Coordinates of C-alpha atoms in Angstrom, one line a residue:
Chain A
X23 CA -53.1 4.7 -31.1
X24 CA -51.8 4.6 -27.5
X25 CA -48.3 2.8 -27.2
X26 CA -46.8 2.0 -23.6
X27 CA -43.5 0.5 -22.6
X28 CA -45.0 0.1 -19.1
X29 CA -42.1 -1.0 -17.0
X30 CA -38.9 0.1 -18.4
X31 CA -39.0 3.7 -19.9
X32 CA -39.4 5.5 -16.7
X33 CA -36.4 7.4 -16.2
X34 CA -34.6 5.9 -19.2
X35 CA -33.9 9.1 -21.1
X36 CA -32.6 10.8 -18.2
X37 CA -29.9 7.9 -17.8
X38 CA -28.4 9.0 -21.0
X39 CA -26.4 11.9 -20.4
X40 CA -25.5 14.7 -23.0
X41 CA -23.1 13.2 -25.6
X42 CA -20.5 15.8 -24.6
X43 CA -20.2 14.2 -21.1
X44 CA -18.7 10.8 -21.9
X45 CA -16.9 11.9 -25.1
X46 CA -15.1 14.9 -23.4
X47 CA -13.5 12.2 -21.1
X48 CA -12.7 9.8 -23.8
X49 CA -11.2 12.7 -26.0
X50 CA -9.1 13.6 -22.9
X51 CA -8.1 9.9 -22.5
X52 CA -7.0 9.7 -26.3
X53 CA -4.8 12.9 -25.9
X54 CA -3.2 11.6 -22.7
X55 CA -2.5 8.2 -24.4
X56 CA -0.3 10.2 -26.9
X57 CA 1.4 12.0 -24.1
X58 CA 1.9 9.0 -22.3
X59 CA 4.0 7.2 -25.1
X60 CA 6.0 10.5 -25.7
X61 CA 6.8 11.0 -22.0
X62 CA 7.8 7.2 -22.0
X63 CA 10.1 7.8 -24.9
X64 CA 11.5 10.7 -23.0
X65 CA 12.2 9.1 -19.8
X66 CA 13.1 5.4 -21.4
X67 CA 16.6 5.4 -20.1
X68 CA 15.1 5.4 -16.3
X69 CA 12.6 2.5 -17.1
X70 CA 14.7 -0.4 -16.6
X71 CA 15.5 0.3 -13.0
X72 CA 12.7 2.9 -12.0
X73 CA 12.3 3.1 -8.3
X74 CA 10.3 6.3 -8.2
X75 CA 11.3 9.9 -8.4
X76 CA 10.6 13.0 -10.6
X77 CA 11.1 13.2 -14.5
X78 CA 9.5 12.2 -17.7
X79 CA 8.8 8.7 -16.3
X80 CA 6.7 9.5 -13.6
X81 CA 4.8 12.0 -15.8
X82 CA 4.2 8.9 -18.3
X83 CA 3.0 6.8 -15.4
X84 CA 0.5 9.4 -14.3
X85 CA -0.5 10.2 -17.9
X86 CA -1.3 6.7 -18.1
X87 CA -3.2 6.1 -14.9
X88 CA -4.9 9.4 -14.5
X89 CA -4.9 10.6 -18.1
X90 CA -6.0 7.5 -19.8
X91 CA -7.3 4.9 -17.3
X92 CA -9.0 7.1 -14.8
X93 CA -10.5 9.3 -17.7
X94 CA -12.1 6.4 -19.3
X95 CA -13.6 5.1 -16.0
X96 CA -15.1 8.3 -15.5
X97 CA -16.5 8.8 -18.9
X98 CA -17.7 5.0 -18.9
X99 CA -19.1 5.1 -15.4
X100 CA -20.9 8.2 -15.8
X101 CA -22.7 7.0 -18.8
X102 CA -23.0 3.3 -18.4
X103 CA -23.5 3.0 -14.5
X104 CA -27.0 4.8 -14.3
X105 CA -28.1 2.7 -17.2
X106 CA -26.9 -0.5 -15.5
X107 CA -28.3 0.4 -12.1
X108 CA -31.5 2.0 -13.6
X109 CA -30.8 5.0 -11.3
X110 CA -30.3 8.3 -13.1
X111 CA -27.7 10.9 -11.8
X112 CA -29.4 13.6 -9.6
X113 CA -27.7 16.2 -11.8
X114 CA -25.4 16.4 -14.8
X115 CA -23.3 19.5 -13.8
X116 CA -21.2 17.5 -11.2
X117 CA -19.9 15.4 -14.1
X118 CA -19.0 18.7 -16.2
X119 CA -17.4 20.1 -12.8
X120 CA -15.5 17.0 -12.3
X121 CA -14.2 17.2 -16.0
X122 CA -13.2 20.7 -15.7
X123 CA -10.9 19.8 -12.3
X124 CA -9.8 16.6 -13.8
X125 CA -8.7 17.4 -17.2
X126 CA -6.6 20.3 -16.6
X127 CA -5.6 19.1 -13.3
X128 CA -4.1 16.0 -14.7
X129 CA -2.4 17.8 -17.4
X130 CA -1.0 20.5 -14.7
X131 CA 0.2 17.6 -12.6
X132 CA 1.8 15.6 -15.4
X133 CA 3.6 18.8 -16.7
X134 CA 4.7 19.4 -13.0
X135 CA 6.1 15.6 -12.8
X136 CA 8.0 15.9 -15.9
X137 CA 9.6 19.3 -15.4
X138 CA 10.0 18.5 -11.4
X139 CA 7.7 21.8 -10.8
X140 CA 6.5 21.2 -7.3
X141 CA 3.8 24.0 -7.3
X142 CA 2.5 22.8 -10.5
X143 CA 2.2 19.5 -9.1
X144 CA 0.6 20.2 -6.0
X145 CA -2.1 22.4 -7.9
X146 CA -2.6 19.8 -10.4
X147 CA -3.0 17.1 -8.0
X148 CA -5.5 19.1 -5.9
X149 CA -7.6 19.6 -8.9
X150 CA -7.4 16.1 -10.1
X151 CA -8.2 14.8 -6.5
X152 CA -11.2 17.1 -6.2
X153 CA -12.2 16.0 -9.8
X154 CA -11.9 12.2 -8.7
X155 CA -13.6 13.0 -5.3
X156 CA -16.8 14.4 -7.2
X157 CA -16.7 11.0 -9.2
X158 CA -16.5 8.7 -6.3
X159 CA -19.5 10.7 -4.7
X160 CA -21.6 10.4 -7.6
X161 CA -20.7 6.7 -8.3
X162 CA -21.3 6.0 -4.4
X163 CA -24.6 7.8 -4.6
X164 CA -25.6 6.0 -7.7
X165 CA -24.7 2.5 -6.0
X166 CA -26.5 3.4 -3.0
X167 CA -29.8 3.8 -4.8
X168 CA -29.6 0.4 -6.5
X169 CA -29.7 -3.3 -5.7
X170 CA -29.6 -5.1 -8.6
X171 CA -26.6 -6.0 -10.9
X172 CA -24.8 -7.2 -7.9
X173 CA -21.4 -8.0 -9.8
X174 CA -21.2 -4.7 -11.4
X175 CA -22.1 -2.9 -8.2
X176 CA -20.1 -5.1 -5.8
X177 CA -17.0 -4.6 -8.1
X178 CA -17.9 -0.8 -8.2
X179 CA -18.3 -0.4 -4.4
X180 CA -14.7 -2.0 -3.9
X181 CA -13.3 0.4 -6.5
X182 CA -14.8 3.5 -4.8
X183 CA -13.5 2.4 -1.5
X184 CA -10.0 2.0 -2.9
X185 CA -10.3 5.2 -4.7
X186 CA -10.9 7.1 -1.6
X187 CA -7.8 5.6 -0.2
X188 CA -5.8 6.2 -3.5
X189 CA -6.8 10.1 -3.6
X190 CA -5.6 10.6 0.3
X191 CA -2.3 8.7 -0.2
X192 CA -1.6 10.3 -3.7
X193 CA -2.3 13.8 -2.4
X194 CA -0.1 13.0 0.6
X195 CA 2.9 11.6 -1.6
X196 CA 3.0 15.1 -3.4
X197 CA 3.2 16.9 0.0
X198 CA 5.6 14.3 1.2
X199 CA 8.2 15.4 -1.5
X200 CA 8.4 19.1 0.0
X201 CA 7.7 18.4 3.5
X202 CA 8.8 14.9 4.4
X203 CA 5.7 13.5 6.1
X204 CA 6.7 9.8 5.7
X205 CA 9.5 7.9 7.0
X206 CA 9.2 5.3 4.1
X207 CA 8.2 7.2 0.9
X208 CA 8.7 4.1 -1.3
X209 CA 6.4 2.1 0.8
X210 CA 3.4 4.4 0.7
X211 CA 4.0 4.7 -3.0
X212 CA 3.8 1.0 -3.5
X213 CA 0.5 1.1 -1.4
X214 CA -0.9 3.9 -3.7
X215 CA 0.0 1.9 -6.7
X216 CA -1.5 -1.4 -5.5
X217 CA -4.9 0.3 -4.6
X218 CA -4.9 2.4 -7.9
X219 CA -4.1 -0.4 -10.1
X220 CA -5.9 -3.5 -8.6
X221 CA -8.3 -1.8 -6.3
X222 CA -9.7 1.2 -8.3
X223 CA -9.2 0.5 -11.9
X224 CA -9.1 -3.4 -11.6
X225 CA -12.1 -3.7 -9.9
X226 CA -14.0 -1.2 -12.0
X227 CA -12.7 -3.1 -15.3
X228 CA -13.7 -6.4 -13.8
X229 CA -17.1 -5.2 -13.0
X230 CA -17.8 -3.5 -16.3
X231 CA -16.6 -6.7 -17.9
X232 CA -19.3 -8.5 -16.4
X233 CA -22.0 -6.4 -18.5
X234 CA -20.0 -5.2 -21.5
X235 CA -18.2 -8.4 -22.7
X236 CA -21.4 -10.3 -22.8
X237 CA -23.1 -7.7 -24.5
X238 CA -20.6 -7.1 -27.3
X239 CA -20.0 -11.0 -27.8
X240 CA -23.8 -11.9 -27.4
X241 CA -23.3 -14.4 -24.6
X242 CA -25.1 -15.3 -21.6
X243 CA -24.6 -13.4 -18.4
X244 CA -21.7 -14.8 -16.3
X245 CA -22.3 -16.8 -13.2
X246 CA -23.1 -14.6 -10.2
X247 CA -21.8 -16.9 -7.6
X248 CA -18.6 -17.3 -9.0
X249 CA -18.3 -13.7 -9.8
X250 CA -18.9 -12.9 -6.0
X251 CA -16.2 -15.4 -4.9
X252 CA -13.8 -13.7 -7.4
X253 CA -14.8 -10.4 -6.1
X254 CA -14.1 -11.4 -2.4
X255 CA -10.8 -12.9 -3.4
X256 CA -9.7 -9.7 -5.3
X257 CA -10.9 -7.2 -2.7
X258 CA -9.1 -9.5 0.2
X259 CA -5.9 -9.6 -2.1
X260 CA -5.8 -5.9 -2.5
X261 CA -6.4 -5.1 1.1
X262 CA -3.8 -7.5 2.5
X263 CA -1.3 -6.6 -0.5
X264 CA -1.8 -3.0 0.2
X265 CA -1.3 -3.6 4.0
X266 CA 1.8 -5.7 3.4
X267 CA 3.2 -2.7 1.2
X268 CA 2.6 -0.2 3.6
X269 CA 4.0 -2.3 6.6
X270 CA 7.1 -3.3 4.5
X271 CA 5.9 -6.9 5.1
X272 CA 7.2 -9.5 2.4
X273 CA 4.8 -12.4 3.7
X274 CA 1.6 -10.0 3.9
X275 CA 2.5 -8.6 0.4
X276 CA 3.0 -12.2 -1.0
X277 CA 0.0 -13.3 0.5
X278 CA -2.0 -10.5 -0.9
X279 CA -0.5 -11.3 -4.2
X280 CA -1.6 -15.0 -4.0
X281 CA -5.3 -14.2 -3.0
X282 CA -5.7 -11.6 -5.7
X283 CA -4.3 -14.2 -8.1
X284 CA -7.0 -16.6 -7.1
X285 CA -9.5 -14.0 -7.8
X286 CA -8.1 -13.1 -10.9
X287 CA -8.0 -16.6 -12.1
X288 CA -11.9 -17.1 -11.2
X289 CA -12.6 -13.8 -13.2
X290 CA -10.9 -15.1 -16.1
X291 CA -12.6 -18.4 -15.8
X292 CA -16.0 -16.4 -16.0
X293 CA -14.7 -14.4 -18.9
X294 CA -13.5 -17.4 -20.7
X295 CA -16.9 -19.2 -20.5
X296 CA -18.5 -16.0 -21.5
X297 CA -16.2 -15.9 -24.7
X298 CA -16.7 -19.7 -25.4
X299 CA -20.5 -19.2 -25.2
X300 CA -20.5 -16.2 -27.5
X301 CA -22.7 -16.2 -30.8
X302 CA -20.6 -13.4 -32.4
X303 CA -17.7 -15.4 -33.6
X304 CA -15.7 -12.6 -35.3
X305 CA -15.2 -9.7 -32.7
X306 CA -12.3 -7.9 -34.6
X307 CA -9.0 -6.4 -33.3
X308 CA -10.6 -4.7 -30.3
X309 CA -11.3 -8.1 -28.6
X310 CA -7.7 -9.3 -29.4
X311 CA -6.6 -6.6 -27.4
X312 CA -9.2 -7.4 -24.6
X313 CA -7.8 -10.8 -24.5
X314 CA -4.2 -9.8 -24.6
X315 CA -5.0 -7.5 -21.5
X316 CA -6.4 -10.6 -19.8
X317 CA -3.4 -12.7 -20.5
X318 CA -1.1 -9.8 -18.8
X319 CA -3.5 -9.8 -15.8
X320 CA -2.4 -13.1 -14.0
X321 CA 1.0 -12.4 -15.1
X322 CA 1.1 -9.1 -13.5
X323 CA -0.1 -10.7 -10.2
X324 CA 2.8 -13.3 -10.4
X325 CA 5.2 -10.6 -11.2
X326 CA 3.9 -8.5 -8.2
X327 CA 4.3 -11.4 -5.7
X328 CA 7.9 -12.0 -7.2
X329 CA 8.5 -8.2 -6.6
X330 CA 7.1 -8.3 -3.2
X331 CA 9.3 -11.4 -2.3
X332 CA 12.5 -9.9 -3.9
X333 CA 12.7 -13.3 -6.1
X334 CA 13.5 -11.8 -9.3
X335 CA 15.9 -9.0 -10.1
X336 CA 14.3 -6.1 -11.4
X337 CA 10.7 -7.5 -10.7
X338 CA 9.0 -4.4 -9.7
X339 CA 9.8 -2.9 -13.0
X340 CA 8.4 -5.8 -15.0
X341 CA 5.4 -6.0 -12.6
X342 CA 4.6 -2.3 -13.3
X343 CA 5.0 -2.6 -17.1
X344 CA 2.8 -5.8 -16.9
X345 CA 0.2 -4.5 -14.9
X346 CA -0.2 -0.7 -16.4
X347 CA 0.8 -1.4 -20.1
X348 CA 0.2 -5.0 -20.5
X349 CA -2.9 -5.5 -18.6
X350 CA -4.9 -2.1 -18.0
X351 CA -3.8 -0.1 -21.0
X352 CA -4.3 -3.1 -23.5
X353 CA -7.6 -3.8 -22.0
X354 CA -8.9 -0.3 -21.9
X355 CA -7.8 0.5 -25.4
X356 CA -9.6 -2.4 -26.5
X357 CA -12.8 -1.6 -24.9
X358 CA -12.7 2.0 -25.8
X359 CA -12.5 0.8 -29.5
X360 CA -15.8 -0.8 -28.8
X361 CA -17.6 1.8 -26.6
X362 CA -16.8 5.0 -28.4
X363 CA -18.6 4.1 -31.5
X364 CA -21.4 2.2 -29.3
X365 CA -22.1 5.3 -27.5
X366 CA -22.0 7.4 -30.5
X367 CA -24.6 5.1 -31.8
X368 CA -26.6 5.7 -28.9
X369 CA -26.5 9.5 -29.0
X370 CA -27.2 9.4 -32.6
X371 CA -30.5 7.6 -31.7
X372 CA -31.4 10.5 -29.4
X373 CA -32.1 12.8 -32.6
X374 CA -35.3 10.7 -33.2
X375 CA -34.2 8.5 -35.9
X376 CA -33.3 4.6 -35.6
X377 CA -29.5 4.5 -34.4
X378 CA -27.0 3.9 -36.9
X379 CA -25.2 0.6 -36.9
X380 CA -22.2 0.8 -34.5
X381 CA -20.2 -0.8 -37.5
X382 CA -21.2 2.2 -39.9
X383 CA -19.6 4.5 -37.0
X384 CA -16.4 2.6 -36.8
X385 CA -13.5 3.6 -39.1
X386 CA -11.5 0.4 -39.4
X387 CA -8.3 1.5 -40.9
X388 CA -7.1 3.6 -37.8
X389 CA -8.0 0.9 -35.4
X390 CA -6.0 -1.6 -37.3
X391 CA -3.0 0.7 -37.4
X392 CA -3.4 1.4 -33.7
X393 CA -3.8 -2.3 -32.9
X394 CA -0.5 -3.3 -34.6
X395 CA 1.3 -0.4 -33.3
X396 CA 0.0 -1.2 -29.7
X397 CA 1.3 -4.9 -30.0
X398 CA 4.7 -3.9 -31.5
X399 CA 5.0 -1.4 -28.7
X400 CA 4.3 -4.0 -26.0
X401 CA 6.7 -6.5 -27.7
X402 CA 9.6 -3.9 -28.0
X403 CA 9.1 -2.5 -24.3
X404 CA 9.2 -6.2 -23.1
X405 CA 12.4 -6.9 -25.2
X406 CA 13.8 -3.7 -24.2
X407 CA 13.3 -4.4 -20.4
X408 CA 14.6 -7.9 -20.8
X409 CA 17.8 -6.9 -22.5
X410 CA 17.9 -3.5 -20.7
X411 CA 18.3 -1.8 -23.8
X412 CA 17.2 1.9 -23.8
X413 CA 17.2 1.9 -27.7
X414 CA 14.5 -0.8 -28.1
X415 CA 12.5 0.8 -25.4
X416 CA 12.7 4.1 -27.3
X417 CA 11.7 2.3 -30.5
X418 CA 8.7 0.7 -28.7
X419 CA 7.5 4.2 -27.2
X420 CA 7.9 5.7 -30.5
X421 CA 5.7 3.0 -32.1
X422 CA 3.3 3.3 -29.4
X423 CA 3.1 7.1 -30.1
X424 CA 2.3 6.4 -33.7
X425 CA -0.6 4.1 -32.4
X426 CA -1.8 6.7 -30.2
X427 CA -2.0 9.1 -33.3
X428 CA -4.0 6.4 -35.0
X429 CA -6.3 6.0 -32.0
X430 CA -7.0 9.9 -31.7
X431 CA -7.7 9.7 -35.6
X432 CA -10.1 7.2 -34.9
X433 CA -11.7 9.2 -32.1
X434 CA -12.0 12.2 -34.2
X435 CA -13.5 10.4 -37.2
X436 CA -16.1 8.8 -34.8
X437 CA -17.1 12.2 -33.6
X438 CA -17.3 13.6 -37.4
X439 CA -19.7 10.7 -38.3
X440 CA -21.8 11.2 -35.0
X441 CA -22.0 14.8 -36.0
X442 CA -23.0 14.0 -39.5
X443 CA -25.8 11.9 -37.9
X444 CA -27.0 15.1 -36.1
X445 CA -26.2 14.2 -32.7
X446 CA -22.8 16.0 -32.6
X447 CA -20.8 16.1 -29.4
X448 CA -18.0 18.4 -28.4
X449 CA -15.1 16.3 -27.2
Chain B
X10 CA -56.8 -8.9 -43.4
X11 CA -53.4 -10.3 -41.8
X12 CA -53.5 -11.3 -38.3
X13 CA -52.1 -8.2 -36.2
X14 CA -49.8 -10.5 -34.2
X15 CA -47.9 -11.8 -37.3
X16 CA -48.0 -8.1 -38.7
X17 CA -46.5 -6.8 -35.6
X18 CA -43.7 -9.6 -35.8
X19 CA -42.9 -8.7 -39.3
X20 CA -43.0 -5.0 -38.5
X21 CA -40.6 -5.5 -35.6
X22 CA -38.0 -7.2 -37.9
X23 CA -37.3 -3.3 -38.9
X24 CA -35.9 -2.7 -35.5
X25 CA -32.3 -3.5 -35.6
X26 CA -29.9 -3.7 -32.6
X27 CA -27.2 -1.4 -33.6
X28 CA -24.3 -3.4 -31.8
X29 CA -25.2 -6.7 -32.9
X30 CA -26.6 -5.4 -36.4
X31 CA -29.5 -8.0 -36.2
X32 CA -33.1 -7.5 -35.9
X33 CA -34.8 -7.8 -32.6
X34 CA -37.0 -10.7 -33.7
X35 CA -34.2 -12.8 -35.2
X36 CA -32.0 -11.7 -32.0
X37 CA -34.6 -13.3 -29.9
X38 CA -35.8 -10.2 -28.0
X39 CA -39.4 -10.6 -28.7
X40 CA -40.6 -13.2 -26.3
X41 CA -44.4 -13.0 -27.1
X42 CA -47.1 -10.8 -29.0
X43 CA -50.4 -11.5 -28.2
X44 CA -54.0 -9.5 -29.0
X45 CA -56.3 -8.6 -26.4
X46 CA -59.5 -7.0 -28.0
X47 CA -58.1 -3.8 -29.7
X48 CA -54.9 -3.9 -27.9
X49 CA -51.7 -5.8 -28.5
X50 CA -49.3 -6.7 -25.8
X51 CA -45.6 -7.4 -26.5
X52 CA -43.2 -9.2 -24.1
X53 CA -39.6 -8.3 -25.0
X54 CA -36.3 -8.3 -23.2
X55 CA -32.6 -7.1 -23.9
X56 CA -29.5 -9.0 -24.1
X57 CA -28.7 -7.5 -20.6
X58 CA -30.4 -5.7 -17.9
X59 CA -28.0 -3.0 -18.4
X60 CA -28.4 -2.6 -22.1
X61 CA -27.7 0.9 -23.0
X62 CA -29.7 0.5 -26.3
X63 CA -32.8 -0.5 -24.5
X64 CA -34.5 3.0 -24.5
X65 CA -33.8 3.7 -28.3
X66 CA -34.9 0.1 -29.3
X67 CA -38.3 0.9 -27.4
X68 CA -38.8 4.2 -29.2
X69 CA -38.2 2.5 -32.5
X70 CA -40.6 -0.4 -31.6
X71 CA -43.3 2.4 -30.9
X72 CA -42.6 4.1 -34.1
X73 CA -43.1 0.9 -36.2
X74 CA -46.0 -0.2 -34.5
X75 CA -47.9 2.9 -34.3
X76 CA -50.0 2.4 -37.5
X77 CA -50.8 -1.2 -36.9
X78 CA -54.4 -1.8 -38.5
X79 CA -57.2 -2.5 -36.1
X80 CA -55.1 -2.0 -33.0
X81 CA -55.7 0.8 -30.7
X82 CA -53.2 0.3 -28.1
X83 CA -49.8 -1.5 -27.7
X84 CA -48.3 -2.4 -24.6
X85 CA -44.7 -3.4 -24.3
X86 CA -43.7 -5.2 -21.4
X87 CA -39.9 -5.4 -20.8
X88 CA -39.0 -8.7 -18.8
X89 CA -35.8 -10.0 -17.6
X90 CA -37.4 -13.4 -16.6
X91 CA -36.5 -15.7 -18.2
X92 CA -33.2 -14.0 -19.3
X93 CA -32.2 -13.7 -22.8
X94 CA -29.7 -16.2 -23.9
X95 CA -28.0 -16.8 -27.1
X96 CA -30.1 -20.0 -27.8
X97 CA -33.0 -17.5 -28.5
X98 CA -31.1 -16.3 -31.7
X99 CA -33.1 -17.8 -34.8
X100 CA -31.2 -19.8 -37.5
X101 CA -31.5 -16.9 -40.0
X102 CA -29.8 -14.9 -37.0
X103 CA -27.1 -17.3 -36.4
X104 CA -26.2 -17.4 -39.9
X105 CA -26.0 -13.6 -40.2
X106 CA -23.8 -13.5 -37.0
X107 CA -21.5 -16.1 -38.2
X108 CA -21.2 -14.6 -41.5
X109 CA -19.2 -11.6 -39.9
X110 CA -19.2 -8.8 -37.5

């Protein structure tokens, strides 16, 4: 008998990367997640009034942004973008090369920031910048070869553009510490932060949400027109806010925040509609994290406007905590709880058998521990910031670290179950 | 002898979406099955065009349909128009999904 899947299978297998590619990034993210909480514990006394500078807190911030968020973005984008765009990567080796540069590069950068060792920082930053530059080129090449999935590709183009600016500014900031390139180091750092958080990671997270959330929740696809409007406001908001930060202009910063806030509200309206129409009513703790992350997203934008306008004392600290921990970390950990076993199931299917159920690959106990620890850590950090109390901040970081250990255990258990299915990956 | 179309529909219930934990027929992914001479044509979709599980679902469908009696050829057409929507899930499928994760 002849069996033909006439219009879909072409190139489908080549769009599924070796399991070791996405899982090495997710494994690294799980380890940097633990390093983040430990570094935050060590640098907690600087957190309530942090205004930049070397030490454990700077190391914590970059463990989170580069180690957890960017690493997850790379693993997810390398695997999911070619599937979404139906355009396979031209070669697999650049994804490996990017990991060899990125993972040790971020480790060295974080170590250098934590110990104020300039050479380590510069070397680590150079490696991480090269790794992320390879990522940007691969994503851009993939997007260039597709015309479908407009919401995903539109957001991804915006993310790539922001990433290019983030990389240039980030490396320049490291050089500036020793050689004094900029008259206003703080302004450049604020621009770097806005572009990294809302431009690169934010747009990528929103873009992937348009396919991942309906897929996991069994919902209809979101409205494309409204999604485009949201994207336009978000891109405009990021561009104006970043320009305002660079120029030291309060009105521009506030205007950018306001534009971004409108884009965020539209995005959340789409996500709310998707969730309301879902057929899968019970989505577990992972989606509680996703929703918690969404709740922090508009709050972070409002705090950003307050920080840009000097309306609230210490607003910049609350803004950073809400954007990085409340929104992005919470959202990304919720998504990771889903996509790690999901991709494990896909890779187990490559061995020629029917894929195992995702639920069979998901160890629930460590996820529950991680969930409660994460929520407890957020609550403690928030309370510690409001009360300006280092002990509560340290308690929050310690609870977060316990959650990170649980998440690491979850990751190792999923890898063990994948290996038992015959689809083992070396993380 | 059973109608190959009905038989194929029953056999395709063995193919389970690993994320939804529901078979592709009750999930509403199989739009149409028709016989043309000794060939069987299946129109199907995925929950999203970007569905990463798609290739493995197709491979499984090929596996379960390979021994269909009286059929020499099976063509599987993946279509996205009309797009899948939750309304396509069967009552049995809805009951299973509402029962838990």
